[in-house]
């Protein structure tokens, strides 16, 4: 495939336009709130340790359980989106993650707080795939890479709210008031969703879904998994996303404060830099991939290489603390992990027909969260086992990066050849469809 070949626009493509932006924007608002709730623990980790009197392993269990539920729900949610449509799935998700955030605010014990984070993870799991499906239903296929990156950008804006406002609110208003107040955002987006969101524009209804049941589920999953592009997308997501996720979701603040000797304020500013870098890089990656599809693998692998290099330079710096310029560079590079993980969907999307987009996206999205969950657990266990030695604990990142790179290199050739075949077939069918 030529590197400058744009995604083909087929006669049945949705038209896009202002109405599409408005409807899709409601879905993005839901995802924005879900990210605020998901990442709020990242700036409240030290407060949670004091509130529930837990050690590093128990603290990491909050995020591990949340991600375990999230990852485990990805394929079921993909099937639900393909079967029920976006609006119903998003509605369920908003109700669940709002109840989870409210429960976390009011939990009197560690066990109740764990259950609340699991509920939040379940609702959060229903948002991103639904919003991707919404974009595919309302915008032409050629807009897919940019729509995906912009969706991720607004998600990182939610992370920015956590790092800037949730942290300050915790300091000023306390635990309960901060988390109860933030849960009201879920109520607002639920009202917008129920009043204004539509699954698809008029005249672009999807074909009737097949009968439900075990046979349908097996067929959807098996057909999606057989596509090399789906598996390649999953491993790209697996390899690129998790270093930044682990840093932002839980261990970045303790690492910067306890291992690097920074104040909470300075550490919060560095976490904010990760988010801001993510937003800028996301726009750049989206534009590049929309114009040059062959850039997908080099961008993903280049991001992994730069992340590994800066991660190693920081944790193995020969001194008690890494210099500030190195920490700033690390955080700026970590900002590219989120946009690079979105490239996984750009491999999975063209490999599957519209009726399997939700299922395929669920498989892809599961990759990064499995990696994040594994690393969160490993870091917590290694910190407890080594007396809070962050160098050893954070070195666990390299194991998963090597595994992921091997799989990407193994699958890339077959996936791109298969995608080229799909592209040729689509072009022939488009030429023969009457106007």
Coordinates of C-alpha atoms in Angstrom, one line a residue:
X1 CA 0.0 0.0 0.0
X2 CA 1.3 3.4 -0.9
X3 CA 2.3 5.4 2.2
X4 CA 0.2 8.4 1.0
X5 CA -2.9 6.4 0.2
X6 CA -5.9 7.8 2.1
X7 CA -8.6 5.5 3.5
X8 CA -11.1 4.9 0.7
X9 CA -14.5 6.7 0.9
X10 CA -17.3 4.3 0.0
X11 CA -20.7 5.3 -1.3
X12 CA -22.4 4.3 2.0
X13 CA -20.1 6.4 4.1
X14 CA -21.8 8.7 6.7
X15 CA -21.7 12.4 5.7
X16 CA -20.2 13.9 8.8
X17 CA -21.0 17.6 9.3
X18 CA -22.1 19.7 12.3
X19 CA -24.8 17.2 13.4
X20 CA -22.2 14.4 13.5
X21 CA -19.8 16.6 15.6
X22 CA -22.6 17.4 18.1
X23 CA -23.7 13.8 18.6
X24 CA -20.2 12.5 18.7
X25 CA -19.3 15.3 21.1
X26 CA -21.9 14.0 23.6
X27 CA -20.2 10.6 23.5
X28 CA -16.8 12.2 24.0
X29 CA -18.2 14.1 27.0
X30 CA -19.1 10.8 28.6
X31 CA -15.6 9.4 27.9
X32 CA -14.1 12.7 29.3
X33 CA -16.0 12.2 32.6
X34 CA -15.1 8.5 32.7
X35 CA -11.4 9.4 32.5
X36 CA -11.7 11.9 35.3
X37 CA -13.2 9.2 37.5
X38 CA -10.6 6.5 36.3
X39 CA -7.6 8.7 37.0
X40 CA -8.7 10.5 40.1
X41 CA -7.0 7.8 42.2
X42 CA -3.7 8.7 40.5
X43 CA -3.5 12.0 42.4
X44 CA -5.2 10.5 45.5
X45 CA -3.0 7.5 45.9
X46 CA -1.1 8.8 49.0
X47 CA -4.4 10.1 50.5
X48 CA -6.0 6.7 49.9
X49 CA -3.1 4.9 51.6
X50 CA -3.5 7.1 54.7
X51 CA -7.4 6.9 54.6
X52 CA -7.5 3.1 54.5
X53 CA -4.2 2.4 56.2
X54 CA -2.8 0.2 53.5
X55 CA 0.7 -0.7 52.1
X56 CA 1.9 -0.4 48.5
X57 CA 0.6 -3.8 47.4
X58 CA -2.9 -3.1 48.8
X59 CA -2.9 0.4 47.3
X60 CA -2.0 -1.0 43.9
X61 CA -5.0 -3.4 44.2
X62 CA -7.3 -0.5 43.7
X63 CA -6.0 0.1 40.2
X64 CA -5.4 -3.5 39.5
X65 CA -9.0 -4.5 40.3
X66 CA -10.3 -1.5 38.3
X67 CA -8.2 -2.5 35.3
X68 CA -9.0 -6.2 35.7
X69 CA -12.7 -5.4 35.4
X70 CA -12.0 -3.0 32.6
X71 CA -9.9 -5.4 30.6
X72 CA -12.2 -8.4 31.3
X73 CA -15.2 -6.3 30.0
X74 CA -13.7 -5.3 26.7
X75 CA -14.9 -8.2 24.5
X76 CA -18.3 -8.4 26.2
X77 CA -18.8 -4.7 25.7
X78 CA -17.7 -4.9 22.1
X79 CA -20.3 -7.6 21.6
X80 CA -22.9 -5.4 23.4
X81 CA -22.1 -2.4 21.2
X82 CA -22.5 -4.5 18.0
X83 CA -25.7 -6.0 19.3
X84 CA -27.5 -3.2 21.2
X85 CA -26.0 0.0 19.8
X86 CA -24.1 2.9 21.3
X87 CA -26.7 4.7 23.3
X88 CA -27.9 1.8 25.4
X89 CA -24.4 0.7 26.3
X90 CA -23.2 4.2 27.1
X91 CA -26.3 4.7 29.3
X92 CA -25.4 1.6 31.3
X93 CA -21.8 2.7 31.6
X94 CA -22.6 6.2 32.9
X95 CA -24.9 4.9 35.6
X96 CA -22.3 2.3 36.7
X97 CA -19.2 4.6 36.8
X98 CA -21.2 7.4 38.6
X99 CA -22.3 5.0 41.3
X100 CA -18.7 3.7 41.5
X101 CA -17.3 7.2 42.1
X102 CA -20.0 8.1 44.6
X103 CA -19.4 4.8 46.5
X104 CA -15.7 5.5 46.5
X105 CA -16.3 8.9 48.1
X106 CA -18.5 7.4 50.9
X107 CA -16.7 4.1 51.5
X108 CA -15.9 3.6 55.2
X109 CA -13.6 0.7 54.6
X110 CA -10.9 -0.7 52.2
X111 CA -13.3 -3.5 51.1
X112 CA -16.1 -1.1 50.2
X113 CA -13.7 1.1 48.4
X114 CA -12.4 -1.8 46.4
X115 CA -16.0 -2.8 45.4
X116 CA -16.6 0.8 44.3
X117 CA -13.5 0.9 42.1
X118 CA -14.6 -2.4 40.5
X119 CA -18.0 -0.9 39.7
X120 CA -16.4 2.2 38.3
X121 CA -14.1 0.1 36.1
X122 CA -17.1 -1.8 34.8
X123 CA -18.9 1.4 33.7
X124 CA -15.6 2.9 32.4
X125 CA -15.2 -0.2 30.2
X126 CA -18.3 0.7 28.3
X127 CA -17.3 4.2 27.2
X128 CA -14.3 4.2 24.8
X129 CA -15.4 1.4 22.4
X130 CA -18.9 3.0 22.3
X131 CA -17.5 6.4 21.4
X132 CA -15.2 4.8 18.7
X133 CA -18.3 3.1 17.2
X134 CA -20.3 6.3 17.4
X135 CA -17.5 8.1 15.4
X136 CA -17.5 5.3 12.8
X137 CA -21.3 5.6 12.4
X138 CA -21.4 9.4 12.0
X139 CA -18.1 10.2 10.1
X140 CA -16.6 9.0 6.8
X141 CA -14.1 6.1 7.1
X142 CA -11.2 8.4 6.0
X143 CA -11.7 10.4 9.2
X144 CA -11.2 7.3 11.4
X145 CA -7.6 7.8 12.5
X146 CA -8.2 11.5 13.3
X147 CA -11.5 10.8 15.1
X148 CA -9.7 8.2 17.2
X149 CA -6.9 10.4 18.2
X150 CA -9.2 13.4 19.0
X151 CA -11.3 11.0 21.2
X152 CA -8.1 10.1 23.0
X153 CA -7.2 13.7 23.3
X154 CA -10.4 14.6 25.1
X155 CA -9.8 11.6 27.3
X156 CA -6.5 13.0 28.3
X157 CA -8.2 16.4 29.0
X158 CA -10.1 14.4 31.6
X159 CA -6.8 13.3 33.0
X160 CA -5.7 16.9 33.1
X161 CA -8.8 17.8 35.2
X162 CA -7.7 15.1 37.7
X163 CA -4.1 16.3 38.0
X164 CA -5.0 20.0 38.2
X165 CA -8.3 20.1 40.1
X166 CA -9.0 16.8 41.9
X167 CA -5.6 17.1 43.6
X168 CA -6.2 20.7 44.7
X169 CA -9.8 19.9 45.8
X170 CA -8.5 17.0 48.0
X171 CA -6.2 19.4 49.7
X172 CA -8.8 22.1 50.1
X173 CA -12.1 20.3 50.7
X174 CA -11.1 16.8 51.8
X175 CA -11.8 13.3 50.5
X176 CA -15.6 13.0 50.7
X177 CA -16.5 16.4 49.4
X178 CA -14.1 16.1 46.4
X179 CA -15.3 12.7 45.3
X180 CA -19.0 13.3 45.9
X181 CA -18.8 16.6 44.0
X182 CA -17.0 15.1 41.0
X183 CA -19.7 12.3 40.8
X184 CA -22.2 15.0 39.8
X185 CA -20.5 15.3 36.4
X186 CA -21.8 11.8 35.7
X187 CA -25.4 13.0 36.2
X188 CA -24.9 15.9 33.8
X189 CA -23.6 13.7 30.9
X190 CA -26.3 11.1 31.6
X191 CA -29.0 13.8 31.0
X192 CA -27.3 14.9 27.7
X193 CA -26.9 11.3 26.6
X194 CA -30.6 10.5 27.1
X195 CA -31.9 13.7 25.5
X196 CA -29.7 14.1 22.4
X197 CA -27.5 11.1 21.5
X198 CA -28.5 8.9 18.4
X199 CA -26.7 5.8 17.3
X200 CA -26.5 6.8 13.6
X201 CA -27.7 9.4 11.1
X202 CA -30.9 8.8 9.3
X203 CA -30.5 6.6 6.2
X204 CA -27.4 5.0 7.6
X205 CA -29.0 2.3 9.8
X206 CA -26.8 -0.8 10.3
X207 CA -28.0 -4.1 8.9
X208 CA -30.2 -6.1 11.3
X209 CA -28.2 -7.9 13.9
X210 CA -28.1 -11.7 13.8
X211 CA -30.0 -13.6 16.5
X212 CA -28.4 -13.4 19.9
X213 CA -26.9 -16.4 21.7
X214 CA -23.7 -18.3 22.2
X215 CA -23.3 -19.0 18.5
X216 CA -23.4 -15.3 17.6
X217 CA -20.8 -14.5 20.3
X218 CA -18.4 -17.3 19.2
X219 CA -18.8 -16.2 15.6
X220 CA -18.0 -12.5 16.3
X221 CA -15.0 -13.2 18.5
X222 CA -13.6 -15.9 16.3
X223 CA -14.0 -13.9 13.1
X224 CA -12.4 -10.8 14.7
X225 CA -9.5 -12.8 16.1
X226 CA -8.7 -14.5 12.9
X227 CA -7.8 -11.2 11.3
X228 CA -4.1 -10.5 11.7
X229 CA -4.9 -6.8 11.9
X230 CA -7.0 -7.3 15.1
X231 CA -4.2 -9.2 16.8
X232 CA -1.5 -6.7 15.6
X233 CA -3.7 -3.9 16.9
X234 CA -4.0 -5.6 20.3
X235 CA -0.2 -6.0 20.6
X236 CA 0.5 -2.4 19.5
X237 CA -2.0 -1.2 22.2
X238 CA -0.4 -3.7 24.7
X239 CA 3.1 -2.4 24.1
X240 CA 2.6 1.3 23.8
X241 CA 0.0 2.3 26.4
X242 CA 1.0 0.8 29.7
X243 CA 4.1 2.8 30.8
X244 CA 2.2 6.1 30.8
X245 CA -0.9 4.4 32.3
X246 CA 1.0 3.0 35.2
X247 CA 2.7 6.3 35.8
X248 CA -0.5 8.4 35.7
X249 CA -2.9 6.0 37.2
X250 CA -1.0 5.2 40.4
X251 CA 2.8 5.1 40.7
X252 CA 4.0 8.4 39.1
X253 CA 3.2 10.5 42.1
X254 CA 4.8 8.2 44.7
X255 CA 7.8 7.7 42.5
X256 CA 8.4 11.5 42.0
X257 CA 7.7 12.3 45.7
X258 CA 9.3 9.4 47.5
X259 CA 12.1 8.3 45.1
X260 CA 12.9 11.6 43.5
X261 CA 12.4 13.9 46.5
X262 CA 10.0 16.3 44.8
X263 CA 7.1 18.1 46.5
X264 CA 3.6 17.1 45.7
X265 CA 3.1 20.3 43.8
X266 CA 6.1 19.8 41.5
X267 CA 5.2 16.2 41.0
X268 CA 1.7 17.2 40.0
X269 CA 3.1 19.6 37.5
X270 CA 5.2 16.8 35.9
X271 CA 2.1 14.6 35.7
X272 CA 0.3 17.5 34.0
X273 CA 3.1 17.7 31.5
X274 CA 2.5 14.0 30.6
X275 CA -1.2 14.9 29.8
X276 CA -0.3 18.1 27.9
X277 CA 2.3 16.2 25.8
X278 CA -0.3 13.5 25.1
X279 CA -2.8 16.1 23.7
X280 CA -0.2 17.7 21.4
X281 CA 1.3 14.4 20.2
X282 CA -2.2 13.0 19.6
X283 CA -3.1 15.7 17.1
X284 CA 0.3 15.2 15.3
X285 CA 0.0 11.4 15.1
X286 CA -3.6 11.6 13.9
X287 CA -2.7 13.9 11.0
X288 CA 0.3 11.8 10.1
X289 CA -1.5 8.5 10.0
X290 CA -4.5 10.0 8.1
X291 CA -2.1 10.9 5.3
X292 CA 0.5 8.1 5.5
X293 CA -0.9 4.8 6.7
X294 CA 2.6 3.2 6.4
X295 CA 3.8 5.4 9.2
X296 CA 1.7 3.4 11.8
X297 CA 4.2 0.7 12.7
X298 CA 7.3 3.1 12.7
X299 CA 5.4 5.5 14.9
X300 CA 4.4 2.8 17.4
X301 CA 7.8 1.1 17.5
X302 CA 9.6 4.5 17.7
X303 CA 7.5 5.5 20.7
X304 CA 8.3 2.2 22.4
X305 CA 12.0 2.7 21.8
X306 CA 12.0 6.3 23.1
X307 CA 9.9 5.4 26.2
X308 CA 12.3 2.5 27.1
X309 CA 15.3 4.7 26.6
X310 CA 14.1 7.6 28.8
X311 CA 12.6 5.2 31.4
X312 CA 16.0 3.4 31.7
X313 CA 17.9 6.7 31.9
X314 CA 15.7 7.9 34.7
X315 CA 15.5 4.9 37.0
X316 CA 19.2 3.9 36.5
X317 CA 20.6 7.5 36.8
X318 CA 23.9 7.3 38.8
X319 CA 22.8 9.3 41.8
X320 CA 20.2 9.6 44.5
X321 CA 17.8 11.7 42.3
X322 CA 17.5 12.1 38.5
X323 CA 18.0 15.8 37.4
X324 CA 14.9 17.8 36.6
X325 CA 15.7 18.1 32.9
X326 CA 15.6 14.3 32.7
X327 CA 12.3 14.0 34.6
X328 CA 10.8 16.6 32.3
X329 CA 12.0 14.8 29.2
X330 CA 10.7 11.5 30.5
X331 CA 7.2 13.0 31.2
X332 CA 7.2 14.6 27.7
X333 CA 8.0 11.3 26.1
X334 CA 5.4 9.4 28.2
X335 CA 2.9 11.7 26.7
X336 CA 3.3 9.9 23.4
X337 CA 2.3 6.5 24.8
X338 CA -1.5 7.2 24.6
X339 CA -1.5 8.5 21.0
X340 CA 0.7 5.5 20.0
X341 CA -1.7 3.1 21.6
X342 CA -4.5 4.5 19.4
X343 CA -2.6 3.2 16.4
X344 CA -3.7 -0.2 17.4
X345 CA -7.3 0.7 16.5
X346 CA -6.0 1.9 13.1
X347 CA -4.8 -1.7 12.4
X348 CA -8.0 -3.3 13.8
X349 CA -10.5 -1.0 12.1
X350 CA -9.7 -1.7 8.4
X351 CA -9.4 -5.5 9.1
X352 CA -13.0 -5.9 10.1
X353 CA -16.4 -5.0 8.6
X354 CA -18.8 -2.5 10.3
X355 CA -20.8 -5.3 12.1
X356 CA -17.7 -6.4 13.9
X357 CA -16.1 -3.1 14.8
X358 CA -17.2 -3.2 18.4
X359 CA -15.9 -6.7 19.0
X360 CA -12.6 -6.0 17.2
X361 CA -12.1 -2.7 19.2
X362 CA -12.7 -4.6 22.4
X363 CA -10.0 -7.1 21.6
X364 CA -7.6 -4.3 20.7
X365 CA -8.4 -2.2 23.8
X366 CA -7.9 -5.2 26.1
X367 CA -4.2 -5.3 25.2
X368 CA -3.0 -2.1 26.9
X369 CA -5.1 -2.6 30.0
X370 CA -3.8 -6.2 30.5
X371 CA -0.3 -4.8 30.3
X372 CA -1.1 -2.0 32.7
X373 CA -2.8 -4.3 35.2
X374 CA 0.2 -6.7 35.2
X375 CA 2.7 -3.9 35.7
X376 CA 0.7 -2.2 38.4
X377 CA 0.7 -5.5 40.3
X378 CA 4.4 -6.2 39.7
X379 CA 5.5 -2.7 40.8
X380 CA 3.5 -3.0 44.0
X381 CA 4.8 -6.4 44.9
X382 CA 8.4 -5.5 44.0
X383 CA 8.3 -2.3 46.1
X384 CA 7.1 -4.2 49.2
X385 CA 9.7 -7.0 48.6
X386 CA 12.6 -4.7 48.1
X387 CA 11.9 -2.0 50.7
X388 CA 10.6 0.6 48.2
X389 CA 13.4 0.2 45.6
X390 CA 11.8 1.9 42.6
X391 CA 14.7 1.0 40.3
X392 CA 14.0 -2.7 40.6
X393 CA 10.2 -2.2 40.6
X394 CA 10.1 0.0 37.6
X395 CA 12.5 -2.2 35.6
X396 CA 9.5 -4.7 35.3
X397 CA 8.3 -2.4 32.5
X398 CA 11.0 -3.7 30.1
X399 CA 9.8 -7.3 30.3
X400 CA 6.4 -6.5 28.8
X401 CA 7.9 -4.0 26.2
X402 CA 10.2 -6.8 24.8
X403 CA 7.3 -9.2 24.7
X404 CA 5.1 -6.7 22.8
X405 CA 7.8 -5.7 20.3
X406 CA 8.4 -9.3 19.4
X407 CA 4.7 -9.9 18.7
X408 CA 4.4 -6.7 16.7
X409 CA 7.3 -7.6 14.4
X410 CA 5.9 -11.2 14.0
X411 CA 2.4 -10.0 13.0
X412 CA 3.1 -6.9 11.0
X413 CA 3.9 -8.3 7.5
X414 CA 0.8 -10.6 7.5
X415 CA -1.5 -7.9 8.7
X416 CA -0.4 -5.3 6.2
X417 CA -0.7 -7.8 3.3
X418 CA -4.2 -8.8 4.4
X419 CA -5.2 -5.1 4.7
X420 CA -3.9 -4.4 1.2
X421 CA -6.1 -7.2 -0.1
X422 CA -9.1 -5.8 1.7
X423 CA -8.3 -2.4 0.2
X424 CA -8.2 -3.7 -3.3
X425 CA -11.5 -5.5 -2.9
X426 CA -13.2 -2.4 -1.4
X427 CA -11.9 -0.3 -4.3
X428 CA -13.3 -2.8 -6.9
X429 CA -16.7 -2.9 -5.1
X430 CA -16.8 0.9 -4.9
X431 CA -16.2 1.2 -8.6
X432 CA -19.1 -1.2 -9.4
X433 CA -21.6 0.3 -7.0
X434 CA -24.1 2.5 -9.0
X435 CA -24.3 6.1 -8.0

